[in-house]
Amino acid sequence: MDKKLFSSDDIPLLEFDPDKTALIEPHMFQEKRDLAEACVMIFYASVINKLRDEGVLKKVYELAPYGVTILPVDVFVAETLFGKVSVIFPGIGAPLASALMEELIALGCRKFVACGSGGVLKQELKRGTVIIPSSAVRDEGTSYHYLPPSRTVEMSPEVVVKLAAVLKKHHINYEIGKTWTNDAFYGKPGRR
C-alpha cells in the first residue's frame, strides 16, 4: 500500500492558475474614485473609531454590501505630512481583507500597509513588539489564489529594508522575523 495519502491532484489548494483575470472582478462592483493612492489597513476597529471621533479620519466612501461585504465598510482618508492616506478596517481574516483590498485597488488605491496583531511563538517577545515579517509559513487558503503553492513565502527584501528604515528614523524598536498565517481565528496553526 502506498504510504502517500494525497497527491497534488487530490488537493485543489495546490493547483495554481497564473492567469490574473478572475471570474468575478472588483471593477464589476466598484468604479474608480478619487481615493488616496496610499492605504493603511488597520485591523483594530477601536483605533479607527478613536481616530474618526478625534476628527483625524474623514469618511469619504462606503463599500456597499453588493460587493463582498454583508454590511457596509467605511473608507476614510487622513491628511498627513506626506499627503492623503486612505484608511480602512478590513475585518478579520484574509478572505475578507483581500477582497476589500481588491475593491480598493479598483477604486484607485495602489500602495498598502497592513497593521495588525497576533500571537507569538517566541516567548521572549513582549506584547506590543513591532514585527516586520521577513517570510511566512502559509497555513491558510487565501494566499494560494495569488501565488503558486509553497510551504513559505518570502517578503520582498527591499520592503523589509524600507520598513526598518522608517521605524529606525522614528526610534521605534522592532524585530524582523517569520510569521505564520492562519485563517482560523481561534484555531491552532497546523491543526487538522
Short mmCIF file of C-alpha atoms in Angstrom, two decimals:
data_model
loop_
_atom_site.label_atom_id
_atom_site.label_comp_id
_atom_site.label_asym_id
_atom_site.label_seq_id
_atom_site.Cartn_x
_atom_site.Cartn_y
_atom_site.Cartn_z
CA MET A 1 0.00 0.00 0.00
CA ASP A 2 1.29 3.46 -0.91
CA LYS A 3 2.10 5.45 2.24
CA LYS A 4 1.49 8.75 0.45
CA LEU A 5 -2.02 9.80 1.48
CA PHE A 6 -2.56 12.56 -1.07
CA SER A 7 -1.12 13.68 -4.37
CA SER A 8 -1.17 17.30 -5.51
CA ASP A 9 -4.04 16.30 -7.82
CA ASP A 10 -6.17 15.46 -4.76
CA ILE A 11 -5.77 18.88 -3.14
CA PRO A 12 -7.15 21.81 -5.16
CA LEU A 13 -5.24 24.21 -2.91
CA LEU A 14 -2.04 23.02 -4.56
CA GLU A 15 -3.22 23.95 -8.05
CA PHE A 16 -2.35 27.42 -9.36
CA ASP A 17 -3.64 29.29 -12.38
CA PRO A 18 -1.26 32.15 -13.29
CA ASP A 19 -3.98 33.91 -15.32
CA LYS A 20 -4.63 37.15 -13.43
CA THR A 21 -8.17 37.53 -14.80
CA ALA A 22 -10.74 36.29 -12.29
CA LEU A 23 -14.28 35.13 -12.98
CA ILE A 24 -15.55 38.00 -10.82
CA GLU A 25 -13.52 41.21 -10.93
CA PRO A 26 -13.78 44.08 -8.41
CA HIS A 27 -14.37 46.65 -11.16
CA MET A 28 -17.74 44.91 -11.67
CA PHE A 29 -18.77 46.38 -8.29
CA GLN A 30 -16.59 49.47 -7.94
CA GLU A 31 -15.78 52.41 -10.22
CA LYS A 32 -12.54 54.34 -9.83
CA ARG A 33 -12.82 57.12 -7.26
CA ASP A 34 -10.53 59.86 -6.11
CA LEU A 35 -9.08 57.87 -3.21
CA ALA A 36 -5.55 58.33 -1.91
CA GLU A 37 -3.08 56.00 -3.61
CA ALA A 38 -1.58 55.00 -0.23
CA CYS A 39 -3.82 52.91 2.03
CA VAL A 40 -3.39 51.70 5.59
CA MET A 41 -5.45 48.67 6.54
CA ILE A 42 -5.78 48.80 10.34
CA PHE A 43 -7.03 45.59 11.98
CA TYR A 44 -8.15 47.45 15.12
CA ALA A 45 -11.70 48.82 14.93
CA SER A 46 -11.12 50.68 18.20
CA VAL A 47 -8.22 52.64 16.66
CA ILE A 48 -10.30 53.51 13.59
CA ASN A 49 -13.20 54.65 15.81
CA LYS A 50 -10.91 56.74 18.03
CA LEU A 51 -9.23 58.47 15.06
CA ARG A 52 -12.65 59.09 13.49
CA ASP A 53 -14.06 60.52 16.72
CA GLU A 54 -11.00 62.80 17.09
CA GLY A 55 -11.52 64.12 13.55
CA VAL A 56 -8.29 62.62 12.19
CA LEU A 57 -10.22 60.37 9.80
CA LYS A 58 -12.92 61.64 7.47
CA LYS A 59 -15.29 59.16 5.82
CA VAL A 60 -15.02 59.55 2.03
CA TYR A 61 -16.67 56.41 0.69
CA GLU A 62 -18.64 53.34 1.67
CA LEU A 63 -18.01 49.92 0.18
CA ALA A 64 -21.58 48.76 -0.26
CA PRO A 65 -22.85 45.28 0.57
CA TYR A 66 -23.46 44.38 -3.07
CA GLY A 67 -19.76 43.51 -3.38
CA VAL A 68 -18.07 41.19 -0.89
CA THR A 69 -19.42 42.51 2.38
CA ILE A 70 -22.60 41.80 4.27
CA LEU A 71 -22.50 45.22 5.94
CA PRO A 72 -21.20 48.50 4.51
CA VAL A 73 -17.48 49.15 5.10
CA ASP A 74 -16.35 52.75 5.58
CA VAL A 75 -13.34 54.10 3.72
CA PHE A 76 -11.65 57.03 5.45
CA VAL A 77 -8.95 59.49 4.49
CA ALA A 78 -6.35 61.07 6.75
CA GLU A 79 -4.34 64.18 5.93
CA THR A 80 -0.66 63.58 6.77
CA LEU A 81 2.59 65.49 6.32
CA PHE A 82 3.11 63.41 3.18
CA GLY A 83 -0.37 63.88 1.70
CA LYS A 84 -3.64 61.98 1.90
CA VAL A 85 -3.80 58.37 3.05
CA SER A 86 -6.81 56.08 2.70
CA VAL A 87 -7.65 54.10 5.85
CA ILE A 88 -9.93 51.08 6.28
CA PHE A 89 -10.80 48.44 8.85
CA PRO A 90 -10.54 45.20 6.79
CA GLY A 91 -12.40 42.96 9.21
CA ILE A 92 -10.98 39.70 10.48
CA GLY A 93 -9.34 37.14 8.20
CA ALA A 94 -7.54 37.07 4.90
CA PRO A 95 -10.56 36.28 2.68
CA LEU A 96 -12.42 39.49 3.57
CA ALA A 97 -9.26 41.63 3.84
CA SER A 98 -8.01 40.55 0.42
CA ALA A 99 -11.42 41.07 -1.20
CA LEU A 100 -11.65 44.57 0.28
CA MET A 101 -8.10 45.26 -0.90
CA GLU A 102 -9.07 44.19 -4.43
CA GLU A 103 -12.03 46.60 -4.32
CA LEU A 104 -9.78 49.39 -3.02
CA ILE A 105 -7.43 48.79 -5.96
CA ALA A 106 -10.41 49.17 -8.30
CA LEU A 107 -11.19 52.45 -6.51
CA GLY A 108 -7.65 53.79 -7.03
CA CYS A 109 -5.51 52.70 -4.07
CA ARG A 110 -2.12 51.29 -5.11
CA LYS A 111 0.21 51.10 -2.08
CA PHE A 112 -0.85 49.19 1.04
CA VAL A 113 0.40 48.67 4.57
CA ALA A 114 -1.46 46.39 6.96
CA CYS A 115 -1.21 46.90 10.72
CA GLY A 116 -2.45 44.13 12.96
CA SER A 117 -1.52 41.86 15.79
CA GLY A 118 -1.16 38.20 16.55
CA GLY A 119 0.18 35.70 18.96
CA VAL A 120 3.85 34.79 19.04
CA LEU A 121 5.75 31.55 19.31
CA LYS A 122 8.91 33.34 20.52
CA GLN A 123 8.11 33.72 24.24
CA GLU A 124 10.72 36.42 24.90
CA LEU A 125 8.84 38.89 22.68
CA LYS A 126 6.83 41.32 24.77
CA ARG A 127 3.28 42.39 23.97
CA GLY A 128 3.35 45.38 21.61
CA THR A 129 6.61 44.43 19.90
CA VAL A 130 6.61 45.65 16.30
CA ILE A 131 7.49 42.82 13.92
CA ILE A 132 8.40 43.24 10.27
CA PRO A 133 7.63 39.95 8.53
CA SER A 134 10.56 38.60 6.51
CA SER A 135 8.67 35.46 5.46
CA ALA A 136 5.57 33.48 6.36
CA VAL A 137 4.57 29.86 6.77
CA ARG A 138 1.41 29.56 4.67
CA ASP A 139 -1.29 27.83 6.72
CA GLU A 140 -4.37 29.43 5.14
CA GLY A 141 -6.04 29.32 1.77
CA THR A 142 -6.24 32.91 0.55
CA SER A 143 -2.61 33.37 -0.48
CA TYR A 144 -2.82 30.30 -2.73
CA HIS A 145 -5.09 32.31 -5.03
CA TYR A 146 -2.35 34.90 -5.51
CA LEU A 147 0.91 32.90 -5.53
CA PRO A 148 1.97 29.41 -6.60
CA PRO A 149 1.83 26.80 -3.82
CA SER A 150 4.75 26.64 -1.41
CA ARG A 151 5.24 25.99 2.30
CA THR A 152 6.57 29.51 2.88
CA VAL A 153 6.60 32.84 1.09
CA GLU A 154 9.33 35.46 1.32
CA MET A 155 8.76 39.17 1.81
CA SER A 156 10.46 41.47 -0.68
CA PRO A 157 13.87 42.32 0.88
CA GLU A 158 13.50 45.89 -0.40
CA VAL A 159 10.23 46.29 1.51
CA VAL A 160 11.79 44.92 4.71
CA VAL A 161 14.67 47.42 4.40
CA LYS A 162 12.30 50.34 3.77
CA LEU A 163 10.05 49.45 6.72
CA ALA A 164 13.08 49.05 9.00
CA ALA A 165 14.45 52.43 7.89
CA VAL A 166 11.15 54.19 8.70
CA LEU A 167 10.96 52.58 12.13
CA LYS A 168 14.62 53.43 12.88
CA LYS A 169 14.08 57.02 11.79
CA HIS A 170 11.23 57.33 14.30
CA HIS A 171 13.15 55.48 17.06
CA ILE A 172 10.69 52.59 17.15
CA ASN A 173 12.15 49.25 18.24
CA TYR A 174 11.28 46.30 16.04
CA GLU A 175 12.07 42.69 15.24
CA ILE A 176 12.38 41.07 11.83
CA GLY A 177 11.09 37.53 11.66
CA LYS A 178 8.99 34.79 10.16
CA THR A 179 5.22 34.78 10.64
CA TRP A 180 2.67 32.00 10.41
CA THR A 181 -0.60 32.72 8.60
CA ASN A 182 -3.79 31.08 9.79
CA ASP A 183 -7.40 31.83 8.79
CA ALA A 184 -8.84 30.08 11.86
CA PHE A 185 -9.11 32.93 14.38
CA TYR A 186 -9.26 30.60 17.39
CA GLY A 187 -7.60 27.66 15.67
CA LYS A 188 -4.18 26.28 16.37
CA PRO A 189 -1.78 26.64 13.40
CA GLY A 190 -1.31 23.30 11.71
CA ARG A 191 -4.33 21.67 13.41
CA ARG A 192 -6.03 19.24 11.07
#
